[in-house]
XYZ file of N, CA and C in Angstrom:
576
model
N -56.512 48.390 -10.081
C -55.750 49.611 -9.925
C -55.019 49.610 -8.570
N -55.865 49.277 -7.564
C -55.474 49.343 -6.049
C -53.910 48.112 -6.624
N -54.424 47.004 -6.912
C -53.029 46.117 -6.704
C -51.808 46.233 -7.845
N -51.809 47.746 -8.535
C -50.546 47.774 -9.320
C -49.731 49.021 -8.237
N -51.040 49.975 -8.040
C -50.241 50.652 -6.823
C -49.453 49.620 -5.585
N -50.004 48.995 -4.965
C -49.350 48.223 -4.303
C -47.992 47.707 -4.659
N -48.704 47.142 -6.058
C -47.013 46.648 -6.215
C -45.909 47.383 -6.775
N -46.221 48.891 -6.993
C -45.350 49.886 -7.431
C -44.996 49.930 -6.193
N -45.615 50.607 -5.222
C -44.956 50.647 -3.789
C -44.112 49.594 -2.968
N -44.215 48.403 -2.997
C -43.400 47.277 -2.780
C -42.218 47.225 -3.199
N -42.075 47.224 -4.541
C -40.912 47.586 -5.566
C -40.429 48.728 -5.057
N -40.971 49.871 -4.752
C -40.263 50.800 -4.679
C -39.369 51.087 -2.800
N -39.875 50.716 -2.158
C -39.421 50.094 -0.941
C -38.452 49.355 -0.467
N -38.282 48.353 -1.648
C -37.484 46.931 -1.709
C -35.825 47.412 -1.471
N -34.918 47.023 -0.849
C -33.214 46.991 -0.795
C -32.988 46.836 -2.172
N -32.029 47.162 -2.985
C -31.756 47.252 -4.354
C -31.633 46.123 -4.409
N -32.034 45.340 -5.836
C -31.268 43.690 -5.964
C -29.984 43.486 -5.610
N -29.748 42.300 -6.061
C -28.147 41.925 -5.677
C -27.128 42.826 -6.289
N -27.107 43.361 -7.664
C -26.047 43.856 -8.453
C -26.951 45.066 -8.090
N -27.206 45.940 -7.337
C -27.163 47.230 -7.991
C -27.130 47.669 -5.532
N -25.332 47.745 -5.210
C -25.736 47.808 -3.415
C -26.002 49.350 -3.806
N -26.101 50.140 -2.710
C -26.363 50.851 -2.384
C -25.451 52.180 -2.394
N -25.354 53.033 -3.186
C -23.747 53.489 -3.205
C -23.409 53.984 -1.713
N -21.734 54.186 -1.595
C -20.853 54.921 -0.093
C -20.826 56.428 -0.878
N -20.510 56.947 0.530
C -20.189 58.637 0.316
C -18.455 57.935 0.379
N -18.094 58.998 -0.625
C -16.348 58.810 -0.552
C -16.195 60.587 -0.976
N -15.864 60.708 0.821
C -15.634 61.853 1.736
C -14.354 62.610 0.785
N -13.593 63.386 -0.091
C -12.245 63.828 -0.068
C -12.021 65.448 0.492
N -11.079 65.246 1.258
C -10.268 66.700 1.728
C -9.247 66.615 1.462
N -8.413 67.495 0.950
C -7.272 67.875 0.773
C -6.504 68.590 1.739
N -4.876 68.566 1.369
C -3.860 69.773 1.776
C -2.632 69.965 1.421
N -2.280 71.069 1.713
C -0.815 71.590 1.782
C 0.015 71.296 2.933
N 0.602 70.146 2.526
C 1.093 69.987 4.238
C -0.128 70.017 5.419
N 0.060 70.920 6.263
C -1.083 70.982 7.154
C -2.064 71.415 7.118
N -2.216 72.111 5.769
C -3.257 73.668 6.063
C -4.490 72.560 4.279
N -5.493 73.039 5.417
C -6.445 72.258 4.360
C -7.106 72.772 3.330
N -6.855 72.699 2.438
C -7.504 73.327 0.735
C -8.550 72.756 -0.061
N -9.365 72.404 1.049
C -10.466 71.815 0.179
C -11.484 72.336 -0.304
N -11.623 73.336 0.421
C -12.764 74.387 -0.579
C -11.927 75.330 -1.889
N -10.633 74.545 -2.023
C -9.903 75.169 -3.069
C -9.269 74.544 -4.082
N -10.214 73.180 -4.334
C -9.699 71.932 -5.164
C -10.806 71.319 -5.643
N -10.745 70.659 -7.051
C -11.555 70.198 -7.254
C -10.633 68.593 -7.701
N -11.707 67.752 -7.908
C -11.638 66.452 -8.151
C -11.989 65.725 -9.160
N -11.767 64.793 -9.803
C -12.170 64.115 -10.721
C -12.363 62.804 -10.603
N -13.208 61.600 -10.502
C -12.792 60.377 -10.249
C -12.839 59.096 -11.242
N -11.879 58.635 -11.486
C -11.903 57.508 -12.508
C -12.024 55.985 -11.637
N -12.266 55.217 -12.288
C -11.772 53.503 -12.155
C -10.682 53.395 -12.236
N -9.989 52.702 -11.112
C -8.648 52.333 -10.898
C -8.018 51.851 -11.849
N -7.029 52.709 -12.690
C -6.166 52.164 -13.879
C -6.924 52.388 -15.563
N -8.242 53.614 -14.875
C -8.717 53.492 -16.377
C -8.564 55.496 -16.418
N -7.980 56.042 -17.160
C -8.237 57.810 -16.712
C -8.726 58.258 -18.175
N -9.574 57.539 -18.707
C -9.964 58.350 -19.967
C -11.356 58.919 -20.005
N -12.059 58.301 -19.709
C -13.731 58.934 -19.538
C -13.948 58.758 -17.721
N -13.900 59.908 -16.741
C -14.596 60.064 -15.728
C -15.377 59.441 -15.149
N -15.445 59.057 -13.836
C -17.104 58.669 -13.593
C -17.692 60.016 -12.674
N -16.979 60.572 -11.890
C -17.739 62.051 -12.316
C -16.381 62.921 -11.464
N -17.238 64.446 -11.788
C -15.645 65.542 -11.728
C -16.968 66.121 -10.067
N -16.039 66.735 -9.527
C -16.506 67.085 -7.825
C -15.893 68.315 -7.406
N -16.389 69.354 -7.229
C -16.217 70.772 -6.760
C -16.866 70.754 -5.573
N -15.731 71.588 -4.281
C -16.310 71.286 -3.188
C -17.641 72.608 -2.958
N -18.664 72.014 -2.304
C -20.044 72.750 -1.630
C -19.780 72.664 -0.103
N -19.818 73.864 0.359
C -19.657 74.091 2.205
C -18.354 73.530 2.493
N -17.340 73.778 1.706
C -15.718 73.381 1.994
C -15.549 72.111 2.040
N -16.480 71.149 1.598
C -16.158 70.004 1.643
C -16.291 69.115 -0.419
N -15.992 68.185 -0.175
C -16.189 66.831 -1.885
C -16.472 65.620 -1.058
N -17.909 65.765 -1.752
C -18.396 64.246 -1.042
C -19.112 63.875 -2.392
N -18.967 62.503 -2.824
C -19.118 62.042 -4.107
C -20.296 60.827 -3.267
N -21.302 60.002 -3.818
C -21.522 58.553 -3.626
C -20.988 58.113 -4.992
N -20.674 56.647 -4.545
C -20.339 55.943 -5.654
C -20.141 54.339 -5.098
N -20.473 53.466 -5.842
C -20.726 52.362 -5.116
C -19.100 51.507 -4.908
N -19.151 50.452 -4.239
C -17.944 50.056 -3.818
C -17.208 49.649 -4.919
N -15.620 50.052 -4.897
C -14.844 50.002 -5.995
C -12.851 50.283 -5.818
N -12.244 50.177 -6.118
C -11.401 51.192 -6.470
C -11.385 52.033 -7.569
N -10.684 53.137 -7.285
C -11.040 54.376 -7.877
C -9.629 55.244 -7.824
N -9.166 56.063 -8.789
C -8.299 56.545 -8.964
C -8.771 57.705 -9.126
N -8.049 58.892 -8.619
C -8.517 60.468 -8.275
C -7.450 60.739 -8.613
N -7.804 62.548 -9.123
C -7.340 63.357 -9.570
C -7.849 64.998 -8.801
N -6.875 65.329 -7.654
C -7.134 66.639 -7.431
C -6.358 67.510 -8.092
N -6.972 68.712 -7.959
C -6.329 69.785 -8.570
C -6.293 70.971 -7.471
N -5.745 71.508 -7.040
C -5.475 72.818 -6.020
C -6.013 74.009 -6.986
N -6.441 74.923 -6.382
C -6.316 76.220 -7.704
C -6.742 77.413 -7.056
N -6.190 78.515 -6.876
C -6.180 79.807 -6.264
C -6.173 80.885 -7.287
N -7.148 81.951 -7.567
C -7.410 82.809 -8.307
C -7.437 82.686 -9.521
N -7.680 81.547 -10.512
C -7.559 80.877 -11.410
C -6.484 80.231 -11.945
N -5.586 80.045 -10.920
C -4.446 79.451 -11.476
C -4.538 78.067 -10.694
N -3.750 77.261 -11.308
C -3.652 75.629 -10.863
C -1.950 75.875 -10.114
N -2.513 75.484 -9.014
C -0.970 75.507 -8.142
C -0.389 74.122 -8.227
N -1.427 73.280 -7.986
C -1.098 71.703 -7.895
C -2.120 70.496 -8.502
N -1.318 69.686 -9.035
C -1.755 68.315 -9.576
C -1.351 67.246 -8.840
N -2.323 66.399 -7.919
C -2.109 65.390 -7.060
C -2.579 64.097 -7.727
N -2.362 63.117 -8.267
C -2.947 61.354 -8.198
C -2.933 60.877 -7.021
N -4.072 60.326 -6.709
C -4.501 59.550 -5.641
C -4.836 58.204 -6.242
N -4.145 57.262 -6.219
C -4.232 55.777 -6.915
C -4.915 54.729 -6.317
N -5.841 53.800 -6.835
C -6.107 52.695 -6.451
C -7.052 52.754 -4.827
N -7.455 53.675 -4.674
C -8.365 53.846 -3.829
C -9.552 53.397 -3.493
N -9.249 51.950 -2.403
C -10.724 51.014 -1.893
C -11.766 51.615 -1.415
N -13.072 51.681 -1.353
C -13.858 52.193 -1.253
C -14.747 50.868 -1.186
N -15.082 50.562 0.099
C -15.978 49.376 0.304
C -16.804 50.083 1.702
N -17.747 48.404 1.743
C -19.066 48.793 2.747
C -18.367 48.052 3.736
N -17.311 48.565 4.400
C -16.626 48.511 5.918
C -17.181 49.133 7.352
N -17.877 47.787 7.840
C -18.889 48.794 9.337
C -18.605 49.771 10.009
N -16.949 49.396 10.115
C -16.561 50.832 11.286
C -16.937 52.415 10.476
N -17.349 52.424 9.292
C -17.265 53.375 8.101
C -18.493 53.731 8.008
N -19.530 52.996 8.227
C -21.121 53.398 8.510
C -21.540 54.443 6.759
N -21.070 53.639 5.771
C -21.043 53.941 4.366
C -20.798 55.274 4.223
N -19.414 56.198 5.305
C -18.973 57.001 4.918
C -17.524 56.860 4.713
N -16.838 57.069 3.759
C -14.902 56.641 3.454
C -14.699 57.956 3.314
N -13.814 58.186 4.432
C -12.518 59.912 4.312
C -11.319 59.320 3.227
N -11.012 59.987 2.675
C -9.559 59.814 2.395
C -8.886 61.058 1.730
N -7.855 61.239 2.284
C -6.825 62.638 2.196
C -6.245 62.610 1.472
N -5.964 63.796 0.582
C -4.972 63.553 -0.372
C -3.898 64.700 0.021
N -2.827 64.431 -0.199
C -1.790 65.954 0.263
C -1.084 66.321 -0.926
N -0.779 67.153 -0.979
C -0.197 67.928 -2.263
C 1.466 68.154 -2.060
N 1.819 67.691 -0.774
C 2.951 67.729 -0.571
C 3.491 66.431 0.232
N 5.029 66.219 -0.248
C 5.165 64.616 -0.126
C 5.759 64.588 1.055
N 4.970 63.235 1.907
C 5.454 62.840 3.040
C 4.838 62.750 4.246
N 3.650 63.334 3.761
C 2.074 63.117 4.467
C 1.322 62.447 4.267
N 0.371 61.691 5.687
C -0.257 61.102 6.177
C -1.548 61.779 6.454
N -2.246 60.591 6.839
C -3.781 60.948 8.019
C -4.318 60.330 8.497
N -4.646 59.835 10.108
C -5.463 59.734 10.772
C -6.526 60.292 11.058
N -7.758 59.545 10.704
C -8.824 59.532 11.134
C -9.320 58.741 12.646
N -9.721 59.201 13.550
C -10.143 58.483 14.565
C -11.513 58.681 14.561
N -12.160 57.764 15.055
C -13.579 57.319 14.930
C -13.997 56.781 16.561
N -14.729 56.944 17.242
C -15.634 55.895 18.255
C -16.618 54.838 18.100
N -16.261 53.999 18.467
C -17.684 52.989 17.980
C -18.695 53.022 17.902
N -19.224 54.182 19.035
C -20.284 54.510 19.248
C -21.194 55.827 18.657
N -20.546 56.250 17.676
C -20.838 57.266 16.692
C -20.547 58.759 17.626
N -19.926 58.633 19.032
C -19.200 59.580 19.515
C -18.052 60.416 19.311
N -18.362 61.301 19.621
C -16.646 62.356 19.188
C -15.925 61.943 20.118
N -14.709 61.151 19.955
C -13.379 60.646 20.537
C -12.895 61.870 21.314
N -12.181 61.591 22.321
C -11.250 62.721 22.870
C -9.545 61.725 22.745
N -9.496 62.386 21.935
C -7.667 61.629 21.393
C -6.281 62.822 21.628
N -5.298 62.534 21.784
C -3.892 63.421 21.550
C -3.364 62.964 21.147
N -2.131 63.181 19.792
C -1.363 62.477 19.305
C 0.104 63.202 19.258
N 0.807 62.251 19.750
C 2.405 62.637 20.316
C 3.184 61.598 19.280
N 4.173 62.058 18.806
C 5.493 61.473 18.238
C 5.620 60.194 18.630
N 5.988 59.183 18.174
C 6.327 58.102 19.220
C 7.321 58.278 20.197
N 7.490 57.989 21.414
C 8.461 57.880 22.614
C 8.304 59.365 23.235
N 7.868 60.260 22.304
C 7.929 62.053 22.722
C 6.600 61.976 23.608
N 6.031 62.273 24.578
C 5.056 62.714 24.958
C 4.803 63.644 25.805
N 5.708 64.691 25.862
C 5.745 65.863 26.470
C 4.657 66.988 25.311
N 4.860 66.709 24.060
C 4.031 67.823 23.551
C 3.347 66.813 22.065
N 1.952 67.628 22.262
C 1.019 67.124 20.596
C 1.730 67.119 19.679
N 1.953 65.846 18.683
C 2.341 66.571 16.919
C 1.559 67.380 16.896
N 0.307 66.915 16.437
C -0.513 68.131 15.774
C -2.629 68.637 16.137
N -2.896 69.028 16.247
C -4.020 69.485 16.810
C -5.237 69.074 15.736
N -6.381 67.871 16.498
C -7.101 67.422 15.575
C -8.559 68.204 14.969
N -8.405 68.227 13.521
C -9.559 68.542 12.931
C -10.398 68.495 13.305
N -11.626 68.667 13.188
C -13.027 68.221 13.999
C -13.574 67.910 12.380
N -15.101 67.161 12.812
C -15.828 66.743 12.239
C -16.960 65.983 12.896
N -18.191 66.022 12.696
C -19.290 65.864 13.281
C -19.289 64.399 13.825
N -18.392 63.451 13.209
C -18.389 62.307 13.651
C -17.044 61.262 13.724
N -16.036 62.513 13.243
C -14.365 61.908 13.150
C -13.451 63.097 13.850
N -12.472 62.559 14.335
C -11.148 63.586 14.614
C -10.473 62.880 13.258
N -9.619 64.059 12.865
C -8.637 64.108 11.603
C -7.582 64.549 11.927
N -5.611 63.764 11.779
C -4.897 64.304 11.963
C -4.038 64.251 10.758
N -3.668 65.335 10.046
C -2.998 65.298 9.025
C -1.504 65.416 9.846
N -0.536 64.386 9.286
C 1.181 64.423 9.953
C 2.025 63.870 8.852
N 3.375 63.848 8.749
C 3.906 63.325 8.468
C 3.974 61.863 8.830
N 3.903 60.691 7.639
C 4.320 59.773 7.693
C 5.169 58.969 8.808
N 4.673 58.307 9.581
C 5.660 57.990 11.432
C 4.473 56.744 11.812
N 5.422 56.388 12.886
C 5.142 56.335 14.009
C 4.391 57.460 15.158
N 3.033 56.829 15.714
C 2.670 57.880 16.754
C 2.245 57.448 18.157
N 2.388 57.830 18.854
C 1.415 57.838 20.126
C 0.248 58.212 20.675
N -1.207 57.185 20.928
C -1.978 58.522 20.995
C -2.730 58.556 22.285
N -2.901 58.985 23.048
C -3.319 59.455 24.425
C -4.907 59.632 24.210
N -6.038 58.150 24.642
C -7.572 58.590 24.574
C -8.086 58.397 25.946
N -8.793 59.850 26.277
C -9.585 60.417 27.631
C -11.279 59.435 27.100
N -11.906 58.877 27.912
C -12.721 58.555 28.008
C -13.136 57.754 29.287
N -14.469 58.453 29.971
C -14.919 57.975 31.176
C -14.168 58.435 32.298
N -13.564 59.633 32.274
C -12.618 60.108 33.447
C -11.277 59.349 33.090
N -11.212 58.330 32.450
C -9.656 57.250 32.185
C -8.928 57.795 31.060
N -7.904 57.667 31.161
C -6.730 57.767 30.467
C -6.150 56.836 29.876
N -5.652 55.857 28.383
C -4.852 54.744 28.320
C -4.052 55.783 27.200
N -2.960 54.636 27.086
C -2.513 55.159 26.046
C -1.888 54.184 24.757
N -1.750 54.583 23.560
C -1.965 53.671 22.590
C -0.700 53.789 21.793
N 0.302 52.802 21.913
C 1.719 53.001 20.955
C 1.903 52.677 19.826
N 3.105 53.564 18.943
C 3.233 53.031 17.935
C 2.147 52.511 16.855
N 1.340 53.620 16.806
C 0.468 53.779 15.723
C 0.792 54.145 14.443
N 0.822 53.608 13.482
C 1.651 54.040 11.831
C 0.406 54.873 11.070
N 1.183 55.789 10.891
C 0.294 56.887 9.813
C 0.920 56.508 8.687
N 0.487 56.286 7.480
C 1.072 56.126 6.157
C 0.806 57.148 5.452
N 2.237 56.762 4.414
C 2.315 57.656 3.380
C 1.573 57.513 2.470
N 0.437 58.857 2.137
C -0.125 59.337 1.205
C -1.369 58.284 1.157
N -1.702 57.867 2.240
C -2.776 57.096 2.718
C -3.375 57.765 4.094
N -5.137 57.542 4.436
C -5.282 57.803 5.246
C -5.744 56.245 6.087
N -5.383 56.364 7.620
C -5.569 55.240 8.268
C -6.704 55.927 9.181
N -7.535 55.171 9.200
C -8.723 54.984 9.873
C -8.831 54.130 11.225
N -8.790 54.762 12.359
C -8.252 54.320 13.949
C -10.070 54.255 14.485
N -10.229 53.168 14.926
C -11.565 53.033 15.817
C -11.068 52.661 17.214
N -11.928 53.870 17.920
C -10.661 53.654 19.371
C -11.472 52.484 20.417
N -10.891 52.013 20.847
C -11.349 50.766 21.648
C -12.528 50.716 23.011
Protein backbone atom coordinates (compact mmCIF):
# COMPACT_ATOMS: atom_id res chain seq x y z
CA UNK A 1 0.00 0.00 0.00
CA UNK A 2 2.80 2.37 1.32
CA UNK A 3 4.62 1.81 -2.31
CA UNK A 4 1.53 2.60 -4.66
CA UNK A 5 1.08 5.77 -2.58
CA UNK A 6 4.53 6.58 -3.27
CA UNK A 7 4.29 6.05 -6.63
CA UNK A 8 1.01 7.99 -7.04
CA UNK A 9 2.89 10.82 -5.46
CA UNK A 10 5.98 10.64 -7.74
CA UNK A 11 3.77 10.64 -10.76
CA UNK A 12 1.97 13.23 -9.48
CA UNK A 13 4.97 15.63 -8.87
CA UNK A 14 6.70 14.72 -12.11
CA UNK A 15 7.08 17.91 -15.07
CA UNK A 16 4.42 16.79 -17.63
CA UNK A 17 5.93 14.29 -20.27
CA UNK A 18 7.29 15.46 -23.39
CA UNK A 19 3.90 16.06 -25.38
CA UNK A 20 1.77 17.39 -22.82
CA UNK A 21 4.37 21.32 -21.74
CA UNK A 22 2.85 23.12 -19.47
CA UNK A 23 0.24 25.58 -20.74
CA UNK A 24 1.15 29.96 -21.07
CA UNK A 25 -1.34 32.52 -19.79
CA UNK A 26 -2.23 34.43 -23.12
CA UNK A 27 -2.96 37.81 -21.37
CA UNK A 28 -5.78 39.81 -23.95
CA UNK A 29 -6.78 43.57 -23.49
CA UNK A 30 -8.42 45.43 -25.75
CA UNK A 31 -9.30 49.10 -27.19
CA UNK A 32 -10.77 51.89 -28.80
CA UNK A 33 -8.02 53.71 -29.96
CA UNK A 34 -6.69 54.65 -26.56
CA UNK A 35 -9.30 54.05 -24.13
CA UNK A 36 -9.27 50.35 -22.95
CA UNK A 37 -12.45 48.07 -23.19
CA UNK A 38 -11.58 45.15 -21.75
CA UNK A 39 -13.89 44.61 -19.13
CA UNK A 40 -16.27 45.26 -22.11
CA UNK A 41 -15.31 42.46 -24.59
CA UNK A 42 -15.36 39.18 -24.77
CA UNK A 43 -13.20 36.66 -26.73
CA UNK A 44 -13.18 33.58 -28.43
CA UNK A 45 -10.08 31.57 -29.38
CA UNK A 46 -9.53 29.27 -32.31
CA UNK A 47 -6.35 27.51 -34.02
CA UNK A 48 -4.78 29.57 -36.46
CA UNK A 49 -6.78 29.20 -39.77
CA UNK A 50 -9.33 26.82 -38.24
CA UNK A 51 -12.76 29.13 -36.87
CA UNK A 52 -15.27 26.40 -36.65
CA UNK A 53 -15.24 24.66 -33.24
CA UNK A 54 -13.47 27.00 -30.43
CA UNK A 55 -10.89 26.04 -28.15
CA UNK A 56 -12.49 28.16 -25.62
CA UNK A 57 -14.76 31.59 -25.49
CA UNK A 58 -13.22 34.21 -22.47
CA UNK A 59 -15.24 36.92 -20.62
CA UNK A 60 -13.20 39.28 -18.80
CA UNK A 61 -13.06 38.69 -14.54
CA UNK A 62 -11.48 41.93 -12.62
CA UNK A 63 -11.28 43.84 -16.13
CA UNK A 64 -9.01 41.63 -17.42
CA UNK A 65 -9.05 37.85 -20.29
CA UNK A 66 -6.47 35.68 -19.32
CA UNK A 67 -6.88 32.26 -21.03
CA UNK A 68 -3.88 29.29 -20.45
CA UNK A 69 -3.38 27.45 -23.40
CA UNK A 70 -0.36 25.69 -24.43
CA UNK A 71 2.09 26.99 -27.09
CA UNK A 72 0.52 27.54 -30.50
CA UNK A 73 -0.83 29.97 -32.90
CA UNK A 74 -4.14 30.98 -32.39
CA UNK A 75 -6.59 33.11 -34.07
CA UNK A 76 -9.01 35.41 -31.88
CA UNK A 77 -12.07 36.84 -32.09
CA UNK A 78 -13.05 39.94 -29.90
CA UNK A 79 -16.17 41.36 -29.65
CA UNK A 80 -16.73 44.98 -27.90
CA UNK A 81 -20.33 45.20 -26.46
CA UNK A 82 -22.01 48.00 -24.38
CA UNK A 83 -25.55 47.56 -22.96
CA UNK A 84 -26.21 44.60 -25.02
CA UNK A 85 -25.34 45.73 -28.13
CA UNK A 86 -22.15 44.62 -30.18
CA UNK A 87 -20.34 47.83 -31.19
CA UNK A 88 -17.37 45.95 -32.65
CA UNK A 89 -15.98 42.79 -34.34
CA UNK A 90 -12.11 42.59 -34.27
CA UNK A 91 -9.86 39.32 -35.86
CA UNK A 92 -6.74 38.98 -34.33
CA UNK A 93 -4.83 36.44 -36.75
CA UNK A 94 -2.16 33.99 -36.42
CA UNK A 95 -1.14 34.78 -33.01
CA UNK A 96 2.36 33.05 -31.56
CA UNK A 97 2.06 32.13 -28.29
CA UNK A 98 5.28 30.32 -27.19
CA UNK A 99 7.50 29.61 -23.96
CA UNK A 100 9.74 32.86 -24.66
CA UNK A 101 11.94 33.69 -21.28
CA UNK A 102 11.65 37.33 -21.40
CA UNK A 103 7.66 36.29 -21.09
CA UNK A 104 8.09 34.19 -17.85
CA UNK A 105 4.89 32.02 -19.44
CA UNK A 106 2.91 35.19 -19.50
CA UNK A 107 2.01 36.61 -23.50
CA UNK A 108 0.07 40.27 -23.59
CA UNK A 109 -1.29 40.87 -26.79
CA UNK A 110 -3.62 43.87 -27.80
CA UNK A 111 -6.11 43.92 -29.96
CA UNK A 112 -7.60 47.48 -31.15
CA UNK A 113 -10.83 47.95 -32.62
CA UNK A 114 -9.68 50.79 -34.47
CA UNK A 115 -7.19 50.81 -37.40
CA UNK A 116 -3.75 51.98 -37.06
CA UNK A 117 -2.84 50.92 -33.65
CA UNK A 118 -0.10 49.49 -31.96
CA UNK A 119 1.41 48.37 -28.46
CA UNK A 120 4.24 48.37 -26.49
CA UNK A 121 4.78 46.44 -23.76
CA UNK A 122 7.93 47.16 -21.72
CA UNK A 123 9.19 44.68 -19.35
CA UNK A 124 12.57 44.70 -16.94
CA UNK A 125 14.62 41.79 -16.71
CA UNK A 126 14.47 41.75 -13.44
CA UNK A 127 10.74 41.28 -12.89
CA UNK A 128 10.87 45.18 -11.96
CA UNK A 129 8.49 47.96 -12.90
CA UNK A 130 10.51 49.89 -15.66
CA UNK A 131 10.46 53.67 -15.44
CA UNK A 132 10.11 54.40 -19.38
CA UNK A 133 8.72 57.72 -21.51
CA UNK A 134 7.79 57.43 -24.88
CA UNK A 135 8.18 60.42 -27.36
CA UNK A 136 7.50 60.45 -31.20
CA UNK A 137 10.61 59.82 -32.92
CA UNK A 138 12.97 63.06 -33.26
CA UNK A 139 9.99 64.94 -30.96
CA UNK A 140 11.14 64.88 -27.44
CA UNK A 141 9.81 67.83 -25.96
CA UNK A 142 6.47 66.03 -24.99
CA UNK A 143 5.13 62.05 -24.18
CA UNK A 144 3.00 60.36 -27.03
CA UNK A 145 1.20 58.73 -24.58
CA UNK A 146 1.06 57.91 -20.77
CA UNK A 147 1.89 54.22 -19.77
CA UNK A 148 -0.61 51.70 -18.46
CA UNK A 149 0.50 50.06 -15.40
CA UNK A 150 0.53 46.53 -14.59
CA UNK A 151 2.04 44.60 -11.79
CA UNK A 152 4.87 43.54 -13.91
CA UNK A 153 4.64 45.49 -17.48
CA UNK A 154 4.25 49.20 -18.66
CA UNK A 155 1.72 49.19 -21.70
CA UNK A 156 1.65 51.79 -24.42
CA UNK A 157 -1.15 51.69 -26.74
CA UNK A 158 -0.07 54.35 -30.03
CA UNK A 159 -0.38 54.55 -33.30
CA UNK A 160 1.69 52.51 -35.52
CA UNK A 161 5.47 54.67 -35.77
CA UNK A 162 8.45 55.05 -34.98
CA UNK A 163 9.28 55.99 -31.18
CA UNK A 164 11.64 57.23 -28.77
CA UNK A 165 11.87 56.04 -25.41
CA UNK A 166 13.56 57.77 -22.48
CA UNK A 167 14.49 54.81 -19.43
CA UNK A 168 15.29 56.37 -15.73
CA UNK A 169 17.06 53.72 -13.91
CA UNK A 170 19.72 53.99 -11.07
CA UNK A 171 19.58 57.86 -10.99
CA UNK A 172 20.70 57.44 -15.12
CA UNK A 173 19.03 58.45 -17.94
CA UNK A 174 19.73 56.75 -21.67
CA UNK A 175 17.78 57.02 -24.31
CA UNK A 176 16.52 54.51 -26.87
CA UNK A 177 15.75 55.43 -30.78
CA UNK A 178 13.62 54.55 -33.25
CA UNK A 179 11.70 51.92 -31.68
CA UNK A 180 8.83 50.43 -34.16
CA UNK A 181 5.43 49.85 -32.70
CA UNK A 182 3.49 47.73 -35.21
CA UNK A 183 0.44 47.60 -36.70
CA UNK A 184 -2.16 45.67 -34.96
CA UNK A 185 0.63 43.81 -33.21
CA UNK A 186 1.93 44.16 -29.84
CA UNK A 187 5.87 44.49 -29.44
CA UNK A 188 7.28 43.40 -26.38
CA UNK A 189 10.50 45.80 -25.30
CA UNK A 190 12.86 44.24 -22.45
CA UNK A 191 14.75 47.26 -21.38
CA UNK A 192 18.45 46.72 -21.13
Amino acid sequence: CRLAVALVTAFAVQDPSPGQEKPLTLELRTFNGTEEVTAQTRATVHRAGDRGEPLTHAIPANGRIERPLPAGIYDVQAIHERDGRVLNIRWANRLVLMAYPDEAGHHLEVINFKNGFGALQIRAPDAGRPDVAVYEAGKRDKAAAAPLQSSTYLLFVLRAGSYDLLMRASGKSSWHANVEVPLDRTRLWVTP
